[in-house]
PDB file of C-alpha atoms and ligand atoms in Angstrom:
ATOM      1  CA  MET A   1     120.245  82.288 113.721  1.00 78.00           C
ATOM      2  CA  SER A   2     117.486  84.651 112.751  1.00 95.00           C
ATOM      3  CA  PHE A   3     117.687  87.812 110.654  1.00 98.00           C
ATOM      4  CA  LYS A   4     119.090  90.723 112.669  1.00 98.00           C
ATOM      5  CA  ALA A   5     118.676  94.416 111.781  1.00 99.00           C
ATOM      6  CA  ASP A   6     120.722  97.098 113.527  1.00 99.00           C
ATOM      7  CA  ILE A   7     119.578 100.644 112.791  1.00 99.00           C
ATOM      8  CA  LEU A   8     121.656 103.759 113.453  1.00 99.00           C
ATOM      9  CA  THR A   9     119.450 106.807 113.724  1.00 98.00           C
ATOM     10  CA  LEU A  10     118.778 110.076 115.524  1.00 98.00           C
ATOM     11  CA  TYR A  11     115.161 108.884 115.986  1.00 98.00           C
ATOM     12  CA  PRO A  12     115.303 105.346 117.444  1.00 98.00           C
ATOM     13  CA  GLN A  13     111.699 105.688 118.658  1.00 98.00           C
ATOM     14  CA  MET A  14     110.605 105.435 114.993  1.00 98.00           C
ATOM     15  CA  PHE A  15     111.463 101.703 115.112  1.00 99.00           C
ATOM     16  CA  PRO A  16     110.052  99.085 114.773  1.00 98.00           C
ATOM     17  CA  GLY A  17     107.185 101.425 113.779  1.00 98.00           C
ATOM     18  CA  HIS A  18     104.636  99.676 111.606  1.00 98.00           C
ATOM     19  CA  LEU A  19     106.825  96.553 111.616  1.00 98.00           C
ATOM     20  CA  GLY A  20     105.646  95.950 115.180  1.00 98.00           C
ATOM     21  CA  GLU A  21     102.139  95.308 113.771  1.00 98.00           C
ATOM     22  CA  SER A  22     100.478  92.566 111.755  1.00 97.00           C
ATOM     23  CA  LEU A  23     102.483  89.642 110.329  1.00 96.00           C
ATOM     24  CA  ALA A  24     105.887  91.342 110.739  1.00 97.00           C
ATOM     25  CA  GLY A  25     105.046  92.199 114.354  1.00 98.00           C
ATOM     26  CA  ARG A  26     104.016  88.655 115.193  1.00 97.00           C
ATOM     27  CA  ALA A  27     107.198  87.338 113.559  1.00 97.00           C
ATOM     28  CA  LEU A  28     109.186  89.844 115.634  1.00 98.00           C
ATOM     29  CA  GLU A  29     107.525  88.568 118.828  1.00 98.00           C
ATOM     30  CA  ARG A  30     108.263  84.971 117.815  1.00 97.00           C
ATOM     31  CA  GLY A  31     111.919  85.871 117.246  1.00 97.00           C
ATOM     32  CA  ASP A  32     111.877  85.104 113.495  1.00 96.00           C
ATOM     33  CA  TRP A  33     113.751  88.395 113.137  1.00 98.00           C
ATOM     34  CA  SER A  34     115.027  91.099 115.499  1.00 98.00           C
ATOM     35  CA  ILE A  35     115.695  94.807 115.375  1.00 98.00           C
ATOM     36  CA  ASP A  36     117.760  97.200 117.479  1.00 98.00           C
ATOM     37  CA  ALA A  37     117.702 100.947 116.946  1.00 98.00           C
ATOM     38  CA  MET A  38     120.779 102.708 118.287  1.00 98.00           C
ATOM     39  CA  GLN A  39     120.847 106.446 119.033  1.00 98.00           C
ATOM     40  CA  ILE A  40     123.757 108.013 117.094  1.00 98.00           C
ATOM     41  CA  ARG A  41     123.764 110.912 119.542  1.00 98.00           C
ATOM     42  CA  ASP A  42     124.859 108.559 122.338  1.00 98.00           C
ATOM     43  CA  PHE A  43     128.329 108.605 120.738  1.00 98.00           C
ATOM     44  CA  ALA A  44     128.702 112.389 120.828  1.00 97.00           C
ATOM     45  CA  SER A  45     130.946 113.543 123.629  1.00 92.00           C
ATOM     46  CA  ASP A  46     130.852 117.344 123.578  1.00 91.00           C
ATOM     47  CA  ARG A  47     128.663 119.367 125.924  1.00 94.00           C
ATOM     48  CA  HIS A  48     125.877 119.814 123.385  1.00 94.00           C
ATOM     49  CA  ARG A  49     126.147 116.215 122.150  1.00 95.00           C
ATOM     50  CA  SER A  50     126.288 117.538 118.597  1.00 96.00           C
ATOM     51  CA  VAL A  51     126.268 115.046 115.740  1.00 98.00           C
ATOM     52  CA  ASP A  52     126.364 117.452 112.791  1.00 98.00           C
ATOM     53  CA  ASP A  53     128.377 120.409 111.574  1.00 98.00           C
ATOM     54  CA  THR A  54     128.365 122.920 108.734  1.00 98.00           C
ATOM     55  CA  PRO A  55     129.361 121.713 105.234  1.00 98.00           C
ATOM     56  CA  ALA A  56     132.978 122.214 104.222  1.00 98.00           C
ATOM     57  CA  GLY A  57     133.016 124.602 101.271  1.00 98.00           C
ATOM     58  CA  GLY A  58     129.881 126.349 102.491  1.00 98.00           C
ATOM     59  CA  GLY A  59     126.243 126.048 101.558  1.00 97.00           C
ATOM     60  CA  ALA A  60     122.970 125.304 103.249  1.00 96.00           C
ATOM     61  CA  GLY A  61     122.243 122.733 105.915  1.00 97.00           C
ATOM     62  CA  MET A  62     124.329 120.474 108.102  1.00 98.00           C
ATOM     63  CA  VAL A  63     126.326 117.272 107.613  1.00 98.00           C
ATOM     64  CA  LEU A  64     126.541 114.254 109.953  1.00 98.00           C
ATOM     65  CA  LYS A  65     130.040 114.098 111.440  1.00 98.00           C
ATOM     66  CA  PRO A  66     132.217 111.137 110.395  1.00 98.00           C
ATOM     67  CA  ASP A  67     133.834 110.455 113.788  1.00 98.00           C
ATOM     68  CA  ILE A  68     130.551 110.149 115.700  1.00 98.00           C
ATOM     69  CA  LEU A  69     128.856 108.054 113.015  1.00 98.00           C
ATOM     70  CA  ALA A  70     131.886 105.739 112.676  1.00 98.00           C
ATOM     71  CA  MET A  71     131.829 105.059 116.428  1.00 98.00           C
ATOM     72  CA  ALA A  72     128.147 104.152 116.187  1.00 98.00           C
ATOM     73  CA  VAL A  73     128.798 101.831 113.201  1.00 98.00           C
ATOM     74  CA  ASP A  74     131.710 100.161 115.007  1.00 98.00           C
ATOM     75  CA  ALA A  75     129.580  99.621 118.111  1.00 98.00           C
ATOM     76  CA  VAL A  76     127.054  97.457 116.241  1.00 98.00           C
ATOM     77  CA  SER A  77     129.170  96.008 113.436  1.00 98.00           C
ATOM     78  CA  GLY A  78     132.708  94.733 114.002  1.00 96.00           C
ATOM     79  CA  ALA A  79     135.215  93.583 111.384  1.00 93.00           C
ATOM     80  CA  ASP A  80     133.829  90.011 111.465  1.00 96.00           C
ATOM     81  CA  ASP A  81     130.221  91.108 110.854  1.00 98.00           C
ATOM     82  CA  LYS A  82     128.991  89.430 107.668  1.00 97.00           C
ATOM     83  CA  ARG A  83     125.975  91.706 107.321  1.00 98.00           C
ATOM     84  CA  PRO A  84     125.936  94.398 104.610  1.00 98.00           C
ATOM     85  CA  ARG A  85     126.166  97.951 105.947  1.00 98.00           C
ATOM     86  CA  LEU A  86     123.664 100.105 104.136  1.00 99.00           C
ATOM     87  CA  LEU A  87     123.205 103.860 104.082  1.00 99.00           C
ATOM     88  CA  MET A  88     119.774 105.084 103.029  1.00 99.00           C
ATOM     89  CA  SER A  89     120.491 107.761 100.411  1.00 98.00           C
ATOM     90  CA  PRO A  90     118.776 109.267  97.352  1.00 98.00           C
ATOM     91  CA  ARG A  91     122.133 108.844  95.533  1.00 98.00           C
ATOM     92  CA  GLY A  92     122.146 105.119  96.190  1.00 98.00           C
ATOM     93  CA  ARG A  93     121.556 101.957  94.233  1.00 98.00           C
ATOM     94  CA  PRO A  94     117.823 101.775  93.435  1.00 98.00           C
ATOM     95  CA  LEU A  95     116.040  99.261  95.669  1.00 98.00           C
ATOM     96  CA  THR A  96     114.649  96.314  93.683  1.00 97.00           C
ATOM     97  CA  GLN A  97     112.861  93.087  94.586  1.00 97.00           C
ATOM     98  CA  GLN A  98     115.975  91.146  93.522  1.00 96.00           C
ATOM     99  CA  PHE A  99     118.145  93.108  95.974  1.00 98.00           C
ATOM    100  CA  VAL A 100     115.487  92.647  98.698  1.00 98.00           C
ATOM    101  CA  ARG A 101     115.522  88.885  98.045  1.00 97.00           C
ATOM    102  CA  ASP A 102     119.324  88.783  98.317  1.00 98.00           C
ATOM    103  CA  LEU A 103     119.234  90.663 101.625  1.00 98.00           C
ATOM    104  CA  ALA A 104     116.448  88.428 102.997  1.00 98.00           C
ATOM    105  CA  GLY A 105     118.645  85.401 102.288  1.00 98.00           C
ATOM    106  CA  GLY A 106     121.492  86.805 104.394  1.00 98.00           C
ATOM    107  CA  PRO A 107     122.175  87.104 108.143  1.00 98.00           C
ATOM    108  CA  GLY A 108     120.750  90.627 108.481  1.00 98.00           C
ATOM    109  CA  VAL A 109     121.549  94.271 107.793  1.00 99.00           C
ATOM    110  CA  VAL A 110     123.105  97.294 109.422  1.00 99.00           C
ATOM    111  CA  ILE A 111     121.254 100.413 108.271  1.00 99.00           C
ATOM    112  CA  VAL A 112     122.435 103.993 108.714  1.00 99.00           C
ATOM    113  CA  CYS A 113     119.671 106.598 108.463  1.00 98.00           C
ATOM    114  CA  GLY A 114     120.898 109.952 107.196  1.00 98.00           C
ATOM    115  CA  ARG A 115     119.507 113.329 108.230  1.00 97.00           C
ATOM    116  CA  PHE A 116     120.175 116.952 107.268  1.00 97.00           C
ATOM    117  CA  GLU A 117     122.133 117.238 103.988  1.00 97.00           C
ATOM    118  CA  GLY A 118     123.601 113.771 104.429  1.00 96.00           C
ATOM    119  CA  VAL A 119     126.742 112.229 105.913  1.00 98.00           C
ATOM    120  CA  ASP A 120     130.468 112.991 105.562  1.00 98.00           C
ATOM    121  CA  GLN A 121     131.843 111.073 102.541  1.00 98.00           C
ATOM    122  CA  ARG A 122     134.797 109.716 104.557  1.00 98.00           C
ATOM    123  CA  VAL A 123     132.606 107.574 106.778  1.00 98.00           C
ATOM    124  CA  ILE A 124     130.813 106.151 103.702  1.00 98.00           C
ATOM    125  CA  ASP A 125     134.201 105.149 102.272  1.00 98.00           C
ATOM    126  CA  GLY A 126     135.907 104.232 105.545  1.00 98.00           C
ATOM    127  CA  ARG A 127     133.112 101.978 106.817  1.00 98.00           C
ATOM    128  CA  ARG A 128     132.122 100.713 103.354  1.00 98.00           C
ATOM    129  CA  LEU A 129     128.536 101.851 103.546  1.00 98.00           C
ATOM    130  CA  GLU A 130     126.519 100.825 100.496  1.00 98.00           C
ATOM    131  CA  GLU A 131     124.098 103.595  99.539  1.00 98.00           C
ATOM    132  CA  VAL A 132     120.534 102.444  98.822  1.00 99.00           C
ATOM    133  CA  SER A 133     117.723 104.623  97.442  1.00 98.00           C
ATOM    134  CA  ILE A 134     114.003 103.863  97.656  1.00 98.00           C
ATOM    135  CA  GLY A 135     113.157 106.192  94.762  1.00 98.00           C
ATOM    136  CA  ASP A 136     113.814 109.442  92.953  1.00 98.00           C
ATOM    137  CA  TYR A 137     112.479 111.857  95.549  1.00 98.00           C
ATOM    138  CA  ILE A 138     113.900 113.405  98.717  1.00 98.00           C
ATOM    139  CA  LEU A 139     112.776 112.400 102.205  1.00 98.00           C
ATOM    140  CA  SER A 140     113.679 114.435 105.270  1.00 98.00           C
ATOM    141  CA  GLY A 141     115.458 111.442 106.798  1.00 98.00           C
ATOM    142  CA  GLY A 142     116.513 107.864 106.148  1.00 98.00           C
ATOM    143  CA  GLU A 143     114.140 106.342 108.748  1.00 98.00           C
ATOM    144  CA  PRO A 144     111.048 105.888 106.543  1.00 98.00           C
ATOM    145  CA  ALA A 145     113.336 104.517 103.809  1.00 98.00           C
ATOM    146  CA  ALA A 146     114.833 102.002 106.266  1.00 99.00           C
ATOM    147  CA  LEU A 147     111.308 100.923 107.282  1.00 98.00           C
ATOM    148  CA  VAL A 148     110.373 100.443 103.618  1.00 98.00           C
ATOM    149  CA  LEU A 149     113.484  98.342 103.018  1.00 98.00           C
ATOM    150  CA  LEU A 150     112.899  96.235 106.148  1.00 98.00           C
ATOM    151  CA  ASP A 151     109.211  95.745 105.346  1.00 98.00           C
ATOM    152  CA  ALA A 152     110.131  94.317 101.949  1.00 98.00           C
ATOM    153  CA  ILE A 153     112.776  92.033 103.507  1.00 98.00           C
ATOM    154  CA  VAL A 154     110.822  90.782 106.522  1.00 98.00           C
ATOM    155  CA  ARG A 155     107.837  89.572 104.525  1.00 97.00           C
ATOM    156  CA  LEU A 156     110.188  87.233 102.633  1.00 97.00           C
ATOM    157  CA  LEU A 157     111.703  85.664 105.761  1.00 97.00           C
ATOM    158  CA  PRO A 158     110.741  82.017 106.325  1.00 94.00           C
ATOM    159  CA  GLY A 159     107.516  81.665 108.307  1.00 89.00           C
ATOM    160  CA  VAL A 160     106.539  85.351 108.257  1.00 92.00           C
ATOM    161  CA  MET A 161     103.829  85.314 105.583  1.00 87.00           C
ATOM    162  CA  GLY A 162     100.827  83.087 106.261  1.00 76.00           C
ATOM    163  CA  ASN A 163     100.473  82.158 102.612  1.00 64.00           C
ATOM    164  CA  GLU A 164     103.979  81.621 101.217  1.00 59.00           C
ATOM    165  CA  GLN A 165     102.542  81.151  97.743  1.00 57.00           C
ATOM    166  CA  SER A 166     101.413  84.775  97.572  1.00 64.00           C
ATOM    167  CA  ALA A 167     105.042  85.892  97.880  1.00 59.00           C
ATOM    168  CA  VAL A 168     106.066  84.097  94.692  1.00 65.00           C
ATOM    169  CA  MET A 169     103.103  85.264  92.575  1.00 72.00           C
ATOM    170  CA  GLU A 170     103.703  88.945  93.298  1.00 82.00           C
ATOM    171  CA  SER A 171     104.570  91.821  90.959  1.00 84.00           C
ATOM    172  CA  PHE A 172     108.286  91.804  89.982  1.00 87.00           C
ATOM    173  CA  GLU A 173     108.905  88.226  91.141  1.00 76.00           C
ATOM    174  CA  ASP A 174     108.941  87.195  87.486  1.00 83.00           C
ATOM    175  CA  GLY A 175     109.895  90.625  86.153  1.00 90.00           C
ATOM    176  CA  LEU A 176     106.260  91.537  85.396  1.00 96.00           C
ATOM    177  CA  LEU A 177     103.534  93.523  87.120  1.00 97.00           C
ATOM    178  CA  GLU A 178     100.801  91.436  88.658  1.00 97.00           C
ATOM    179  CA  HIS A 179      97.480  90.659  86.943  1.00 97.00           C
ATOM    180  CA  PRO A 180      94.224  92.250  88.285  1.00 98.00           C
ATOM    181  CA  HIS A 181      92.379  90.630  91.189  1.00 98.00           C
ATOM    182  CA  TYR A 182      88.638  90.051  91.718  1.00 98.00           C
ATOM    183  CA  THR A 183      86.473  88.665  94.485  1.00 98.00           C
ATOM    184  CA  ARG A 184      82.767  88.375  95.303  1.00 97.00           C
ATOM    185  CA  PRO A 185      80.194  89.779  94.630  1.00 98.00           C
ATOM    186  CA  GLN A 186      80.184  88.378  91.111  1.00 98.00           C
ATOM    187  CA  ASP A 187      78.333  91.452  89.802  1.00 98.00           C
ATOM    188  CA  TRP A 188      79.018  94.814  91.343  1.00 98.00           C
ATOM    189  CA  GLU A 189      77.847  98.202  90.056  1.00 98.00           C
ATOM    190  CA  GLY A 190      77.176  96.646  86.674  1.00 98.00           C
ATOM    191  CA  ALA A 191      80.686  95.169  86.364  1.00 98.00           C
ATOM    192  CA  SER A 192      81.222  91.422  86.472  1.00 98.00           C
ATOM    193  CA  ILE A 193      84.206  89.221  87.178  1.00 98.00           C
ATOM    194  CA  PRO A 194      85.901  88.097  83.913  1.00 98.00           C
ATOM    195  CA  PRO A 195      84.155  84.762  83.073  1.00 98.00           C
ATOM    196  CA  VAL A 196      87.437  82.850  82.619  1.00 98.00           C
ATOM    197  CA  LEU A 197      88.167  83.282  86.346  1.00 98.00           C
ATOM    198  CA  LEU A 198      84.886  81.493  87.152  1.00 98.00           C
ATOM    199  CA  SER A 199      85.439  78.725  84.565  1.00 98.00           C
ATOM    200  CA  GLY A 200      87.343  76.392  86.885  1.00 98.00           C
ATOM    201  CA  ASN A 201      89.825  75.771  84.045  1.00 98.00           C
ATOM    202  CA  HIS A 202      93.211  76.272  85.703  1.00 98.00           C
ATOM    203  CA  ALA A 203      95.213  76.345  82.470  1.00 98.00           C
ATOM    204  CA  ASP A 204      92.922  78.990  80.962  1.00 98.00           C
ATOM    205  CA  ILE A 205      93.084  81.018  84.177  1.00 98.00           C
ATOM    206  CA  ALA A 206      96.889  80.876  84.268  1.00 98.00           C
ATOM    207  CA  ALA A 207      97.063  81.914  80.587  1.00 98.00           C
ATOM    208  CA  TRP A 208      94.653  84.834  81.158  1.00 98.00           C
ATOM    209  CA  ARG A 209      96.637  86.039  84.180  1.00 98.00           C
ATOM    210  CA  ARG A 210      99.911  85.829  82.283  1.00 97.00           C
ATOM    211  CA  ALA A 211      98.453  87.760  79.329  1.00 98.00           C
ATOM    212  CA  GLU A 212      97.070  90.458  81.663  1.00 98.00           C
ATOM    213  CA  SER A 213     100.463  90.715  83.411  1.00 97.00           C
ATOM    214  CA  GLU A 214     102.206  91.200  80.096  1.00 97.00           C
ATOM    215  CA  ARG A 215      99.622  93.720  78.893  1.00 98.00           C
ATOM    216  CA  LEU A 216      99.823  95.808  82.090  1.00 98.00           C
ATOM    217  CA  THR A 217     103.615  95.709  82.148  1.00 97.00           C
ATOM    218  CA  ALA A 218     103.874  96.807  78.505  1.00 97.00           C
ATOM    219  CA  GLU A 219     101.349  99.595  79.140  1.00 98.00           C
ATOM    220  CA  ARG A 220     102.640 100.921  82.450  1.00 98.00           C
ATOM    221  CA  ARG A 221     106.258  99.885  82.706  1.00 97.00           C
ATOM    222  CA  PRO A 222     107.800  99.458  79.255  1.00 96.00           C
ATOM    223  CA  ASP A 223     111.176  99.848  81.004  1.00 94.00           C
ATOM    224  CA  LEU A 224     110.647  96.451  82.677  1.00 93.00           C
ATOM    225  CA  VAL A 225     109.802  94.795  79.370  1.00 90.00           C
ATOM    226  CA  LYS A 226     112.892  96.285  77.738  1.00 77.00           C
ATOM    227  CA  GLY A 227     115.019  95.016  80.596  1.00 62.00           C
ATOM    228  CA  LYS A 228     113.824  91.472  79.916  1.00 59.00           C
ATOM    229  CA  LYS A 229     114.780  91.435  76.225  1.00 53.00           C
ATOM    230  CA  LYS A 230     117.652  89.160  75.320  1.00 52.00           C
ATOM    231  CA  PRO A 231     120.635  90.905  73.707  1.00 54.00           C
ATOM    232  CA  ALA A 232     120.537  90.747  69.888  1.00 57.00           C
ATOM    233  CA  LYS A 233     122.652  87.986  68.342  1.00 54.00           C
ATOM    234  CA  GLY A 234     125.753  88.750  66.303  1.00 44.00           C
TER     235      GLY A 234
HETATM  236  N1  SAH B 301     121.069 116.514 100.324  1.00 68.95           N
HETATM  237  C1  SAH B 301     120.779 115.160  99.995  1.00 68.95           C
HETATM  238  C2  SAH B 301     119.415 114.735 100.552  1.00 68.95           C
HETATM  239  C3  SAH B 301     119.387 114.609 102.043  1.00 68.95           C
HETATM  240  S1  SAH B 301     117.844 114.035 102.602  1.00 68.95           S
HETATM  241  C4  SAH B 301     120.779 115.002  98.489  1.00 68.95           C
HETATM  242  O1  SAH B 301     120.419 115.948  97.782  1.00 68.95           O
HETATM  243  O2  SAH B 301     121.123 113.924  97.999  1.00 68.95           O
HETATM  244  C5  SAH B 301     118.245 113.499 104.229  1.00 68.95           C
HETATM  245  C6  SAH B 301     118.403 111.997 104.412  1.00 68.95           C
HETATM  246  O3  SAH B 301     117.202 111.345 104.073  1.00 68.95           O
HETATM  247  C7  SAH B 301     119.467 111.349 103.553  1.00 68.95           C
HETATM  248  O4  SAH B 301     120.724 111.402 104.147  1.00 68.95           O
HETATM  249  C8  SAH B 301     118.967 109.907 103.452  1.00 68.95           C
HETATM  250  O5  SAH B 301     119.387 109.133 104.558  1.00 68.95           O
HETATM  251  C9  SAH B 301     117.460 110.062 103.527  1.00 68.95           C
HETATM  252  N2  SAH B 301     116.812 109.987 102.214  1.00 68.95           N
HETATM  253  C10 SAH B 301     116.229 110.999 101.538  1.00 68.95           C
HETATM  254  N3  SAH B 301     115.706 110.584 100.372  1.00 68.95           N
HETATM  255  C11 SAH B 301     115.936 109.262 100.295  1.00 68.95           C
HETATM  256  C12 SAH B 301     115.637 108.271  99.309  1.00 68.95           C
HETATM  257  N4  SAH B 301     115.011 108.562  98.170  1.00 68.95           N
HETATM  258  N5  SAH B 301     116.033 106.986  99.557  1.00 68.95           N
HETATM  259  C13 SAH B 301     116.689 106.682 100.694  1.00 68.95           C
HETATM  260  N6  SAH B 301     117.004 107.591 101.648  1.00 68.95           N
HETATM  261  C14 SAH B 301     116.636 108.854 101.471  1.00 68.95           C
END
């Protein structure tokens, strides 16, 4: 059984978006993964097919109604569905490569894309939606966030990437940022490729890359280095 993504959104035409192109798109055509985008509005029953209402307690904006959204969730994900139900949300658990890897190893995902001010808390609780954030900034809707999450997952699915090796050498896979890359020409605008990379000595090359990874990580992301430290003894 291949990886299956069900998306609940007010803009189903945004999917598969860029995931219909390139390696992800070819994998989609082959059936290595599948995606269905369901229109939340299809579950609204009033004359105006409204999906949102004003916030209880007052304030700006609108809130996605719990009854409509719950019907949409139930339509794609029954009680026996083993897939995690995610809600894209700036309040959510920060998306990491480890979480992406866990999701890619599972049967698929159900993703709710928020809009307006967000969704009624009761549907988050009642349908056990796990909130996931792609970063500390506010998007106008969950759709681009869902596409980011899916992009990161799909490229890890078996058979999707041409060169599987490049997926294990990447930034974050070992908790470090990746080393710099070079290719021909050997001299360009007065700058040359570091000689060690042309030495043919694989051990030296590996050591140089590791040292560069550690240097860049310490410089740019000291938070990652700190995270790797073992707890002090005692
Ligand atoms: N009022 C909310 C923001 C709503 S933004 C707040 O202050 O927390 C509208 C929708 O965009 C959200 O419901 C969510 O689905 C999506 N969204 C916005 N920023 C996001 C982020 N950083 N990560 C994931 N989803 C995001």
